[in-house]
Short mmCIF file of C-alpha atoms in Angstrom, two decimals:
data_model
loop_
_atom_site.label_atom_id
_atom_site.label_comp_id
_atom_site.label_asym_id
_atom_site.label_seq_id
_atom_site.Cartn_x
_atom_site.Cartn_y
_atom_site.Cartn_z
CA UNK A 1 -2.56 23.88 98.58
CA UNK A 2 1.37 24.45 99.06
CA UNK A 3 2.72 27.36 96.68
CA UNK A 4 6.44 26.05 95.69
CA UNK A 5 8.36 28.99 94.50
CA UNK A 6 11.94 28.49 92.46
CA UNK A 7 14.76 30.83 92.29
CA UNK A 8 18.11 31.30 90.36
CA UNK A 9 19.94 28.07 88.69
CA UNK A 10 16.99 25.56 89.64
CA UNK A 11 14.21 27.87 88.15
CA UNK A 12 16.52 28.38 84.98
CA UNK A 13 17.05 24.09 84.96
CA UNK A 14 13.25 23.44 85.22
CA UNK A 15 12.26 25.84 83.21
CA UNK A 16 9.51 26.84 85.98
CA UNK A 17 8.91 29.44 88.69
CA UNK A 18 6.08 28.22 90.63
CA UNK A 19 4.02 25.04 91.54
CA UNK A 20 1.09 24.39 93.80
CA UNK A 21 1.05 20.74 95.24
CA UNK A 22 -1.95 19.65 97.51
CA UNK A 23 -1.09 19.59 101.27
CA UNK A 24 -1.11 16.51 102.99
CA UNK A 25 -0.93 15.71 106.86
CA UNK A 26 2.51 15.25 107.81
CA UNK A 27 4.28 16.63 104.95
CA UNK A 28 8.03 17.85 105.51
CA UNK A 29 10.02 20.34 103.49
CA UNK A 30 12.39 17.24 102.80
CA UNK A 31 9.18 15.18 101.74
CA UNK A 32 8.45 17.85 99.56
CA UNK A 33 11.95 17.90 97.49
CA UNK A 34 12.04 13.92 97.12
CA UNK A 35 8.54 14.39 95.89
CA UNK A 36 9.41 17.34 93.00
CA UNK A 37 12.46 14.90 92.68
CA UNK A 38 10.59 12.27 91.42
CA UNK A 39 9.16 14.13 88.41
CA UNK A 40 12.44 13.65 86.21
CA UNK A 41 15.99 13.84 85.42
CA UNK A 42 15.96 18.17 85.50
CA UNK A 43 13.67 18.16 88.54
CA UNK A 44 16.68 14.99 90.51
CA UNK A 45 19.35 17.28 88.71
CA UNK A 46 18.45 20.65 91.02
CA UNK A 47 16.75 19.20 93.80
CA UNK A 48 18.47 15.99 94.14
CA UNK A 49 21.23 17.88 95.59
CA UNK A 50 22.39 18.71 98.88
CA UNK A 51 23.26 22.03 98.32
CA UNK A 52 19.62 23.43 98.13
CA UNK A 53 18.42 25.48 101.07
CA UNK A 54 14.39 25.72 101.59
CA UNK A 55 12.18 28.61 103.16
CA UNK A 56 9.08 28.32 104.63
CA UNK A 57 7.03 31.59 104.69
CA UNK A 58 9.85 33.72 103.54
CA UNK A 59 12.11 32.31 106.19
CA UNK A 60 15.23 29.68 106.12
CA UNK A 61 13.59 26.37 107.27
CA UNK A 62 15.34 23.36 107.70
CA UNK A 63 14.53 19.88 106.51
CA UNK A 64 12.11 18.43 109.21
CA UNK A 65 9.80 21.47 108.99
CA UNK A 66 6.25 20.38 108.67
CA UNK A 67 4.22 21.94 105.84
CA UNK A 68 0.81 23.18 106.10
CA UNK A 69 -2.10 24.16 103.47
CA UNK A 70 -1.66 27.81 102.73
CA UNK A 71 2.29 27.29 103.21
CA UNK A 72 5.43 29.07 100.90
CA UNK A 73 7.47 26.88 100.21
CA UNK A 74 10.93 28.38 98.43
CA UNK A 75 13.80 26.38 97.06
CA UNK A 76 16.98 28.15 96.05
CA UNK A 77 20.80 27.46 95.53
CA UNK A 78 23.26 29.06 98.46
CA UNK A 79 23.61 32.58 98.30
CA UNK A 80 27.67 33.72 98.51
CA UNK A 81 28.39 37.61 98.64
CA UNK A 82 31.35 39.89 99.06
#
């Protein structure tokens, strides 16, 4: 299984934290979102965007990464400081 963690605005939209999805040979991070996308209007509204950046074991991943079972995956908005 994949553990799919949620933070900030898209955990608040979904109204969820966490889902586990079942690993699968050749499964992408980007495979992944259109995937979660696919479950509805609030799940196409946060993850249907561009603007979502994805880790992988607690570190920035991009798209193409390949997923594993026992993987982290982590989708949050862009972080801006000062």
């Amino acid at each position: 299984m994949i553990k799919v963690l949620f933070f900030a605005q898209i955990r608040e939209v979904i109204g969820c934290d966490k889902v586990e999805i079942e690993a699968t040979t050749g499964l992408t991070a980007d495979a992944l979102r259109k995937q979660l996308v696919e479950r509805g209007d609030k799940w196409q509204l946060t993850l249907g965007e561009a603007n979502v950046l994805v880790a992988v074991n607690q570190t920035l991943s991009g798209w193409e990464t390949e997923l594993s079972d026992g993987d982290e995956v982590a989708f949050f908005p862009p972080v801006t400081g000062g």
